[in-house]
């Protein structure tokens, strides 16, 4: 049983998506880039910034208000987004091939948009490309249906 989103994406990409290029072989140099983008997304964008914002903005009734922490998280996200923009060299994080690392990175970018964090132009273009994919649109529609059913 896996409960961490990065572990789930990595497992599914490796076990069931390797033939489609969702995860490079483990002994391949491309796998190092895949891991780099996956860990960058989960640590620098999600854990160090978006999670702080979720805790002290979305869930402030539970975790308390922390204006200084919120501002530091927003500023930190902006710095990391600029760093990512410089490293993004192709249409996807590994170049021409969409991968599981794009799923994680896209999730962190959409999280920023939901929280009114401005993204650099290159990352907005990347996000438009990844969210326009038919698989993303199907997943989004399924999630929206589930959310509506809960209401």
PDB file of C-alpha atoms in Angstrom:
ATOM      1  CA  UNK A   1       0.000   0.000   0.000  1.00  0.00           C
ATOM      2  CA  UNK A   2       1.390   3.379  -1.030  1.00  0.00           C
ATOM      3  CA  UNK A   3       0.059   6.616   0.407  1.00  0.00           C
ATOM      4  CA  UNK A   4       2.527   9.246  -0.829  1.00  0.00           C
ATOM      5  CA  UNK A   5       1.661  10.773  -4.202  1.00  0.00           C
ATOM      6  CA  UNK A   6       5.243  10.747  -5.497  1.00  0.00           C
ATOM      7  CA  UNK A   7       5.644   7.085  -4.560  1.00  0.00           C
ATOM      8  CA  UNK A   8       2.332   6.254  -6.260  1.00  0.00           C
ATOM      9  CA  UNK A   9       3.267   8.102  -9.455  1.00  0.00           C
ATOM     10  CA  UNK A  10       6.725   6.535  -9.490  1.00  0.00           C
ATOM     11  CA  UNK A  11       5.365   3.028  -8.925  1.00  0.00           C
ATOM     12  CA  UNK A  12       2.668   3.316 -11.591  1.00  0.00           C
ATOM     13  CA  UNK A  13       5.020   4.941 -14.097  1.00  0.00           C
ATOM     14  CA  UNK A  14       7.687   2.279 -13.546  1.00  0.00           C
ATOM     15  CA  UNK A  15       5.399  -0.755 -13.297  1.00  0.00           C
ATOM     16  CA  UNK A  16       2.804   0.103 -15.918  1.00  0.00           C
ATOM     17  CA  UNK A  17       4.000   3.092 -17.908  1.00  0.00           C
ATOM     18  CA  UNK A  18       7.577   2.254 -18.839  1.00  0.00           C
ATOM     19  CA  UNK A  19       6.537   1.112 -22.335  1.00  0.00           C
ATOM     20  CA  UNK A  20       4.883   4.508 -22.825  1.00  0.00           C
ATOM     21  CA  UNK A  21       7.940   6.373 -21.559  1.00  0.00           C
ATOM     22  CA  UNK A  22       6.363   7.490 -18.283  1.00  0.00           C
ATOM     23  CA  UNK A  23       9.497   6.384 -16.409  1.00  0.00           C
ATOM     24  CA  UNK A  24      12.984   5.967 -17.855  1.00  0.00           C
ATOM     25  CA  UNK A  25      14.932   2.778 -17.062  1.00  0.00           C
ATOM     26  CA  UNK A  26      16.614   2.896 -13.643  1.00  0.00           C
ATOM     27  CA  UNK A  27      20.103   2.507 -15.108  1.00  0.00           C
ATOM     28  CA  UNK A  28      19.658   5.319 -17.590  1.00  0.00           C
ATOM     29  CA  UNK A  29      21.026   8.882 -17.262  1.00  0.00           C
ATOM     30  CA  UNK A  30      17.538  10.148 -18.055  1.00  0.00           C
ATOM     31  CA  UNK A  31      16.357   8.502 -14.830  1.00  0.00           C
ATOM     32  CA  UNK A  32      18.567  10.908 -12.882  1.00  0.00           C
ATOM     33  CA  UNK A  33      16.717  13.847 -14.481  1.00  0.00           C
ATOM     34  CA  UNK A  34      13.386  12.136 -13.806  1.00  0.00           C
ATOM     35  CA  UNK A  35      14.318  11.745 -10.129  1.00  0.00           C
ATOM     36  CA  UNK A  36      15.649  15.296  -9.976  1.00  0.00           C
ATOM     37  CA  UNK A  37      12.367  16.797 -11.232  1.00  0.00           C
ATOM     38  CA  UNK A  38      10.253  14.465  -9.093  1.00  0.00           C
ATOM     39  CA  UNK A  39      12.149  15.269  -5.893  1.00  0.00           C
ATOM     40  CA  UNK A  40      12.359  18.973  -6.748  1.00  0.00           C
ATOM     41  CA  UNK A  41       8.590  19.094  -7.239  1.00  0.00           C
ATOM     42  CA  UNK A  42       7.805  17.245  -4.039  1.00  0.00           C
ATOM     43  CA  UNK A  43      10.343  18.958  -1.787  1.00  0.00           C
ATOM     44  CA  UNK A  44      10.993  22.472  -3.049  1.00  0.00           C
ATOM     45  CA  UNK A  45       7.542  23.220  -4.417  1.00  0.00           C
ATOM     46  CA  UNK A  46       5.190  21.036  -2.416  1.00  0.00           C
ATOM     47  CA  UNK A  47       6.658  20.310   1.026  1.00  0.00           C
ATOM     48  CA  UNK A  48       8.608  23.540   1.581  1.00  0.00           C
ATOM     49  CA  UNK A  49       6.082  25.969   0.166  1.00  0.00           C
ATOM     50  CA  UNK A  50       2.620  24.738  -0.884  1.00  0.00           C
ATOM     51  CA  UNK A  51       2.227  22.592   2.238  1.00  0.00           C
ATOM     52  CA  UNK A  52       2.978  25.587   4.464  1.00  0.00           C
ATOM     53  CA  UNK A  53       0.408  27.615   2.545  1.00  0.00           C
ATOM     54  CA  UNK A  54      -2.200  24.851   2.839  1.00  0.00           C
ATOM     55  CA  UNK A  55      -1.594  24.593   6.589  1.00  0.00           C
ATOM     56  CA  UNK A  56      -1.673  28.278   7.450  1.00  0.00           C
ATOM     57  CA  UNK A  57      -4.122  29.543   4.846  1.00  0.00           C
ATOM     58  CA  UNK A  58      -6.501  26.735   3.874  1.00  0.00           C
ATOM     59  CA  UNK A  59      -6.392  24.996   7.270  1.00  0.00           C
ATOM     60  CA  UNK A  60      -5.603  27.943   9.542  1.00  0.00           C
ATOM     61  CA  UNK A  61      -8.391  26.937  11.938  1.00  0.00           C
ATOM     62  CA  UNK A  62      -6.409  23.774  12.702  1.00  0.00           C
ATOM     63  CA  UNK A  63      -2.781  24.914  12.354  1.00  0.00           C
ATOM     64  CA  UNK A  64      -3.085  28.594  13.216  1.00  0.00           C
ATOM     65  CA  UNK A  65      -2.393  31.745  11.312  1.00  0.00           C
ATOM     66  CA  UNK A  66       1.227  32.454  10.456  1.00  0.00           C
ATOM     67  CA  UNK A  67       1.518  35.478   8.158  1.00  0.00           C
ATOM     68  CA  UNK A  68       5.333  35.476   8.148  1.00  0.00           C
ATOM     69  CA  UNK A  69       5.444  31.763   7.273  1.00  0.00           C
ATOM     70  CA  UNK A  70       2.896  32.321   4.495  1.00  0.00           C
ATOM     71  CA  UNK A  71       4.904  35.152   2.978  1.00  0.00           C
ATOM     72  CA  UNK A  72       8.130  33.172   3.216  1.00  0.00           C
ATOM     73  CA  UNK A  73       6.452  30.195   1.526  1.00  0.00           C
ATOM     74  CA  UNK A  74       5.065  32.350  -1.295  1.00  0.00           C
ATOM     75  CA  UNK A  75       8.449  34.016  -1.806  1.00  0.00           C
ATOM     76  CA  UNK A  76      10.183  30.633  -1.697  1.00  0.00           C
ATOM     77  CA  UNK A  77       7.807  29.209  -4.291  1.00  0.00           C
ATOM     78  CA  UNK A  78       8.482  32.162  -6.585  1.00  0.00           C
ATOM     79  CA  UNK A  79      12.269  31.626  -6.275  1.00  0.00           C
ATOM     80  CA  UNK A  80      11.961  27.917  -6.996  1.00  0.00           C
ATOM     81  CA  UNK A  81       9.644  28.562  -9.952  1.00  0.00           C
ATOM     82  CA  UNK A  82      12.243  30.894 -11.471  1.00  0.00           C
ATOM     83  CA  UNK A  83      14.914  28.203 -10.958  1.00  0.00           C
ATOM     84  CA  UNK A  84      12.661  25.600 -12.615  1.00  0.00           C
ATOM     85  CA  UNK A  85      11.997  27.923 -15.527  1.00  0.00           C
ATOM     86  CA  UNK A  86      15.740  28.118 -16.218  1.00  0.00           C
ATOM     87  CA  UNK A  87      16.125  24.305 -16.123  1.00  0.00           C
ATOM     88  CA  UNK A  88      13.105  23.512 -18.288  1.00  0.00           C
ATOM     89  CA  UNK A  89      14.641  22.897 -21.718  1.00  0.00           C
ATOM     90  CA  UNK A  90      11.911  21.111 -23.638  1.00  0.00           C
ATOM     91  CA  UNK A  91       8.177  20.812 -23.870  1.00  0.00           C
ATOM     92  CA  UNK A  92       8.347  18.447 -20.855  1.00  0.00           C
ATOM     93  CA  UNK A  93      10.779  18.110 -17.972  1.00  0.00           C
ATOM     94  CA  UNK A  94      12.697  15.291 -19.699  1.00  0.00           C
ATOM     95  CA  UNK A  95      12.608  16.973 -23.092  1.00  0.00           C
ATOM     96  CA  UNK A  96      10.238  15.641 -25.737  1.00  0.00           C
ATOM     97  CA  UNK A  97       8.788  12.777 -23.669  1.00  0.00           C
ATOM     98  CA  UNK A  98       6.008  13.279 -21.100  1.00  0.00           C
ATOM     99  CA  UNK A  99       6.744  11.355 -17.881  1.00  0.00           C
ATOM    100  CA  UNK A 100       5.592  10.749 -14.339  1.00  0.00           C
ATOM    101  CA  UNK A 101       7.803  13.651 -13.262  1.00  0.00           C
ATOM    102  CA  UNK A 102       5.558  15.921 -15.358  1.00  0.00           C
ATOM    103  CA  UNK A 103       2.537  14.685 -13.413  1.00  0.00           C
ATOM    104  CA  UNK A 104       4.147  15.748 -10.136  1.00  0.00           C
ATOM    105  CA  UNK A 105       5.437  19.064 -11.483  1.00  0.00           C
ATOM    106  CA  UNK A 106       2.062  19.880 -13.064  1.00  0.00           C
ATOM    107  CA  UNK A 107       0.303  19.165  -9.763  1.00  0.00           C
ATOM    108  CA  UNK A 108       2.580  21.622  -7.969  1.00  0.00           C
ATOM    109  CA  UNK A 109       2.046  24.287 -10.622  1.00  0.00           C
ATOM    110  CA  UNK A 110      -1.743  23.928 -10.548  1.00  0.00           C
ATOM    111  CA  UNK A 111      -1.535  24.181  -6.761  1.00  0.00           C
ATOM    112  CA  UNK A 112       0.244  27.500  -7.150  1.00  0.00           C
ATOM    113  CA  UNK A 113      -2.392  28.780  -9.578  1.00  0.00           C
ATOM    114  CA  UNK A 114      -5.173  27.851  -7.115  1.00  0.00           C
ATOM    115  CA  UNK A 115      -3.378  29.917  -4.493  1.00  0.00           C
ATOM    116  CA  UNK A 116      -2.857  32.929  -6.779  1.00  0.00           C
ATOM    117  CA  UNK A 117       0.896  32.481  -7.051  1.00  0.00           C
ATOM    118  CA  UNK A 118       2.146  34.019 -10.273  1.00  0.00           C
ATOM    119  CA  UNK A 119       4.154  31.673 -12.485  1.00  0.00           C
ATOM    120  CA  UNK A 120       6.839  32.717 -14.984  1.00  0.00           C
ATOM    121  CA  UNK A 121       5.659  32.733 -18.616  1.00  0.00           C
ATOM    122  CA  UNK A 122       7.603  29.599 -19.559  1.00  0.00           C
ATOM    123  CA  UNK A 123       5.961  27.642 -16.729  1.00  0.00           C
ATOM    124  CA  UNK A 124       2.509  28.933 -17.691  1.00  0.00           C
ATOM    125  CA  UNK A 125       3.152  27.677 -21.249  1.00  0.00           C
ATOM    126  CA  UNK A 126       4.340  24.330 -19.878  1.00  0.00           C
ATOM    127  CA  UNK A 127       1.241  24.073 -17.682  1.00  0.00           C
ATOM    128  CA  UNK A 128      -1.051  24.865 -20.603  1.00  0.00           C
ATOM    129  CA  UNK A 129       0.611  22.051 -22.552  1.00  0.00           C
ATOM    130  CA  UNK A 130       0.399  19.447 -19.775  1.00  0.00           C
ATOM    131  CA  UNK A 131      -3.156  20.279 -18.708  1.00  0.00           C
ATOM    132  CA  UNK A 132      -4.385  20.194 -22.318  1.00  0.00           C
ATOM    133  CA  UNK A 133      -3.422  16.510 -22.615  1.00  0.00           C
ATOM    134  CA  UNK A 134      -6.501  14.280 -23.000  1.00  0.00           C
ATOM    135  CA  UNK A 135      -5.441  12.087 -20.038  1.00  0.00           C
ATOM    136  CA  UNK A 136      -5.245  15.147 -17.784  1.00  0.00           C
ATOM    137  CA  UNK A 137      -8.657  16.339 -18.953  1.00  0.00           C
ATOM    138  CA  UNK A 138     -10.194  12.917 -18.222  1.00  0.00           C
ATOM    139  CA  UNK A 139      -8.647  12.805 -14.747  1.00  0.00           C
ATOM    140  CA  UNK A 140      -9.802  16.356 -14.005  1.00  0.00           C
ATOM    141  CA  UNK A 141     -13.363  15.545 -15.103  1.00  0.00           C
ATOM    142  CA  UNK A 142     -13.385  12.400 -12.938  1.00  0.00           C
ATOM    143  CA  UNK A 143     -12.143  14.352  -9.909  1.00  0.00           C
ATOM    144  CA  UNK A 144     -14.750  17.062 -10.451  1.00  0.00           C
ATOM    145  CA  UNK A 145     -17.534  14.449 -10.640  1.00  0.00           C
ATOM    146  CA  UNK A 146     -16.344  12.903  -7.359  1.00  0.00           C
ATOM    147  CA  UNK A 147     -16.223  16.327  -5.695  1.00  0.00           C
ATOM    148  CA  UNK A 148     -19.777  17.102  -6.863  1.00  0.00           C
ATOM    149  CA  UNK A 149     -21.031  13.737  -5.578  1.00  0.00           C
ATOM    150  CA  UNK A 150     -19.647  14.536  -2.118  1.00  0.00           C
ATOM    151  CA  UNK A 151     -21.622  17.787  -1.963  1.00  0.00           C
TER     152      UNK A 151
END
